[in-house]
Structure formats: C-alpha cells, structure tokens
C-alpha cells in the first residue's frame, strides 16, 4: 500500500519535471535555437539573372524573384521591358511554393478545389511559374517568374535556370 501511495505522490512530480524539461521547446519540438538552411546571395542572384536571360532569349520580358524559406524576397531581377506588375506576381508565385512545399503549378493542379480561396491570401498566388529551390533535401528558397505568355513558360525558364546551377545546389 505504501508503494501505491508513493507512486501517486511521485506521478505529479515526474509529470511536472517532464513539462519543465520541454518548456523551452515550441509546438514543433524545436529548441531555443534552430538552424535553417538558406540560399546564399550569390547563388540567388545567379539564378534570377539566368532565369531572366533564358526567358529574354525566348522573347519574353520577365521578372524573376528568389524568396527565402520564409517567403521573403531575397533577389529580384527584372528585364528592361518587363511590366512593373510582374514583380509582385513573381514574388507571390514563389511564396505559393514556400506555402505548399511543391512547385506552384503542381500546387495549382493538386488543390484546384481551393485555388480561388488561396489567391485571396495576401502575398500568395496559386499560378504556374515558380519552382522550389532545394539543396541536400532541404528547401532553401523558391524561384518565381512572371511575364511570359503563360505560367508554363515562366516555369520552364525557372527550371532551366535551376538546371544551370545544379552542381552548386547539390554540392554544399
């Protein structure tokens, strides 16, 4: 009987100890300091410049935007004749990649049921034309393009830019 009573008294102490041990962790189980993989400024600039160049060679005046894993713009390159609105559209397409974890065209296809609602989320456009930037299995950003006559053409320019820097993305 004494062991049962001691167990009842000890259980709250153990529970409190466990709660205190995890008090510094967030809802995702992360501790106080979290390392996040990010794309470097040089590679981000090279990707954006290459994407604009590829599209320009195809006759499209586009804007390319690289966003970081939080969806914040890191680099923006705009062809001389690209309309000003392409800056926001490219950024919002790239943010859709960060939100969904897949290329924006794949997100659009997979979630056409909520596409219109998602397009009302401030800073997100669920349109084809943005691709995920990965390195070593981690999403380190997204490249969004706007200005070609169709999101499929924007996405093709983005993919070609990523392919041009494959070794820099994989060899970190």
CSV table of C-alpha atoms in Angstrom, one decimal:
chain,number,residue,atom,x,y,z
A,1,UNK,CA,0.0,0.0,0.0
A,2,UNK,CA,2.9,2.3,0.8
A,3,UNK,CA,4.3,1.9,-2.8
A,4,UNK,CA,0.9,2.8,-4.3
A,5,UNK,CA,0.7,6.0,-2.2
A,6,UNK,CA,4.3,6.9,-3.0
A,7,UNK,CA,3.5,6.3,-6.7
A,8,UNK,CA,0.5,8.7,-6.5
A,9,UNK,CA,2.7,11.4,-4.9
A,10,UNK,CA,5.6,10.8,-7.4
A,11,UNK,CA,3.5,10.9,-10.6
A,12,UNK,CA,2.7,14.7,-10.4
A,13,UNK,CA,6.4,15.4,-9.7
A,14,UNK,CA,7.5,13.3,-12.7
A,15,UNK,CA,4.9,15.0,-14.9
A,16,UNK,CA,6.0,18.4,-13.8
A,17,UNK,CA,9.6,17.6,-14.4
A,18,UNK,CA,8.8,16.4,-17.9
A,19,UNK,CA,6.9,19.5,-18.7
A,20,UNK,CA,9.7,21.7,-17.4
A,21,UNK,CA,12.2,19.8,-19.5
A,22,UNK,CA,10.2,20.6,-22.7
A,23,UNK,CA,9.2,24.1,-21.7
A,24,UNK,CA,11.8,25.7,-24.0
A,25,UNK,CA,10.5,23.8,-27.0
A,26,UNK,CA,7.9,25.2,-29.4
A,27,UNK,CA,4.9,23.4,-30.8
A,28,UNK,CA,7.1,21.8,-33.4
A,29,UNK,CA,9.5,20.3,-30.9
A,30,UNK,CA,12.3,22.7,-31.8
A,31,UNK,CA,14.6,24.1,-29.1
A,32,UNK,CA,15.5,27.7,-28.5
A,33,UNK,CA,17.9,27.9,-31.4
A,34,UNK,CA,17.1,26.4,-34.8
A,35,UNK,CA,19.4,26.2,-37.8
A,36,UNK,CA,17.7,26.9,-41.1
A,37,UNK,CA,19.2,26.2,-44.5
A,38,UNK,CA,19.1,29.2,-46.8
A,39,UNK,CA,20.3,30.1,-50.2
A,40,UNK,CA,23.4,32.3,-50.4
A,41,UNK,CA,23.0,35.8,-52.0
A,42,UNK,CA,25.5,35.0,-54.9
A,43,UNK,CA,23.6,31.9,-56.0
A,44,UNK,CA,20.2,33.6,-55.6
A,45,UNK,CA,21.4,36.4,-57.8
A,46,UNK,CA,22.9,34.0,-60.4
A,47,UNK,CA,19.6,32.0,-60.5
A,48,UNK,CA,17.5,35.1,-61.0
A,49,UNK,CA,19.8,36.5,-63.7
A,50,UNK,CA,19.9,33.2,-65.5
A,51,UNK,CA,16.1,32.9,-65.4
A,52,UNK,CA,15.6,36.4,-66.9
A,53,UNK,CA,18.3,35.6,-69.5
A,54,UNK,CA,16.7,32.3,-70.6
A,55,UNK,CA,13.3,34.0,-70.9
A,56,UNK,CA,14.7,37.0,-72.8
A,57,UNK,CA,16.4,34.6,-75.3
A,58,UNK,CA,12.9,33.2,-75.9
A,59,UNK,CA,11.4,36.7,-76.4
A,60,UNK,CA,9.8,37.1,-73.0
A,61,UNK,CA,10.2,40.2,-70.8
A,62,UNK,CA,10.0,38.8,-67.3
A,63,UNK,CA,10.8,39.4,-63.7
A,64,UNK,CA,12.5,36.6,-61.6
A,65,UNK,CA,12.3,36.7,-57.8
A,66,UNK,CA,14.1,34.4,-55.4
A,67,UNK,CA,12.5,34.1,-51.9
A,68,UNK,CA,14.0,32.6,-48.8
A,69,UNK,CA,12.4,29.8,-46.8
A,70,UNK,CA,10.2,32.3,-45.0
A,71,UNK,CA,8.9,33.7,-48.3
A,72,UNK,CA,10.7,37.0,-48.0
A,73,UNK,CA,12.2,38.3,-51.3
A,74,UNK,CA,16.0,37.9,-51.4
A,75,UNK,CA,16.7,38.9,-55.0
A,76,UNK,CA,14.7,40.4,-57.8
A,77,UNK,CA,15.8,40.8,-61.5
A,78,UNK,CA,13.6,42.5,-64.0
A,79,UNK,CA,14.1,42.6,-67.7
A,80,UNK,CA,14.1,46.1,-69.0
A,81,UNK,CA,10.7,45.8,-70.7
A,82,UNK,CA,9.0,43.7,-68.1
A,83,UNK,CA,5.9,45.3,-66.7
A,84,UNK,CA,6.1,46.5,-63.1
A,85,UNK,CA,3.3,44.2,-62.0
A,86,UNK,CA,5.5,41.2,-62.8
A,87,UNK,CA,7.5,41.9,-59.6
A,88,UNK,CA,4.5,41.2,-57.3
A,89,UNK,CA,3.2,38.3,-59.3
A,90,UNK,CA,6.6,36.5,-59.4
A,91,UNK,CA,7.0,37.1,-55.7
A,92,UNK,CA,3.6,35.7,-54.9
A,93,UNK,CA,4.0,32.7,-57.1
A,94,UNK,CA,7.3,31.9,-55.2
A,95,UNK,CA,5.5,32.3,-51.9
A,96,UNK,CA,3.0,29.7,-53.0
A,97,UNK,CA,5.9,27.2,-53.4
A,98,UNK,CA,7.0,28.0,-49.8
A,99,UNK,CA,3.5,27.6,-48.5
A,100,UNK,CA,2.9,24.3,-50.3
A,101,UNK,CA,6.3,22.7,-50.5
A,102,UNK,CA,5.9,21.9,-54.2
A,103,UNK,CA,6.2,23.9,-57.5
A,104,UNK,CA,3.4,26.3,-57.9
A,105,UNK,CA,2.0,24.5,-61.0
A,106,UNK,CA,1.8,21.2,-59.0
A,107,UNK,CA,0.1,23.0,-56.1
A,108,UNK,CA,-2.4,24.5,-58.5
A,109,UNK,CA,-3.2,21.1,-60.1
A,110,UNK,CA,-3.4,19.3,-56.8
A,111,UNK,CA,-5.5,21.9,-55.0
A,112,UNK,CA,-7.7,23.3,-57.7
A,113,UNK,CA,-10.5,22.9,-55.2
A,114,UNK,CA,-9.1,25.8,-53.1
A,115,UNK,CA,-7.1,27.7,-55.7
A,116,UNK,CA,-9.5,30.7,-55.8
A,117,UNK,CA,-9.6,30.9,-52.0
A,118,UNK,CA,-5.8,30.7,-51.8
A,119,UNK,CA,-5.5,33.5,-54.3
A,120,UNK,CA,-7.2,35.8,-51.7
A,121,UNK,CA,-4.4,35.1,-49.1
A,122,UNK,CA,-2.3,38.2,-49.0
A,123,UNK,CA,1.1,37.5,-50.7
A,124,UNK,CA,0.2,34.2,-52.4
A,125,UNK,CA,-0.8,33.4,-56.0
A,126,UNK,CA,-1.5,29.9,-56.9
A,127,UNK,CA,-0.4,30.1,-60.6
A,128,UNK,CA,2.2,28.1,-62.6
A,129,UNK,CA,5.6,29.7,-62.9
A,130,UNK,CA,7.5,29.1,-59.6
A,131,UNK,CA,9.8,26.3,-58.6
A,132,UNK,CA,11.3,25.0,-55.4
A,133,UNK,CA,15.0,25.5,-54.8
A,134,UNK,CA,16.4,22.5,-52.9
A,135,UNK,CA,19.8,21.6,-51.7
A,136,UNK,CA,20.7,18.4,-49.8
A,137,UNK,CA,17.0,17.6,-49.4
A,138,UNK,CA,16.2,21.0,-47.7
A,139,UNK,CA,14.0,23.7,-49.3
A,140,UNK,CA,16.3,26.7,-49.3
A,141,UNK,CA,14.0,29.0,-51.3
A,142,UNK,CA,11.8,29.4,-54.4
A,143,UNK,CA,12.3,31.0,-57.8
A,144,UNK,CA,9.2,32.7,-59.2
A,145,UNK,CA,8.9,34.2,-62.7
A,146,UNK,CA,6.2,36.3,-64.3
A,147,UNK,CA,5.9,37.9,-67.7
A,148,UNK,CA,6.0,35.1,-70.3
A,149,UNK,CA,2.7,34.4,-72.1
A,150,UNK,CA,1.7,31.6,-69.8
A,151,UNK,CA,2.9,30.2,-66.4
A,152,UNK,CA,4.1,27.1,-68.1
A,153,UNK,CA,6.7,29.2,-70.0
A,154,UNK,CA,7.6,31.0,-66.8
A,155,UNK,CA,8.2,27.6,-65.1
A,156,UNK,CA,10.3,26.3,-68.0
A,157,UNK,CA,12.6,29.3,-67.7
A,158,UNK,CA,12.9,28.8,-63.9
A,159,UNK,CA,13.7,25.1,-64.3
A,160,UNK,CA,16.4,25.8,-66.9
A,161,UNK,CA,18.0,28.3,-64.6
A,162,UNK,CA,18.0,25.7,-61.8
A,163,UNK,CA,19.5,23.1,-64.1
A,164,UNK,CA,22.3,25.5,-65.0
A,165,UNK,CA,23.4,25.6,-61.3
A,166,UNK,CA,22.7,22.0,-60.4
A,167,UNK,CA,26.2,21.4,-59.1
A,168,UNK,CA,26.2,24.5,-56.8
A,169,UNK,CA,22.8,23.4,-55.3
A,170,UNK,CA,23.8,19.8,-54.7
A,171,UNK,CA,27.4,20.3,-53.6
A,172,UNK,CA,27.0,22.2,-50.4
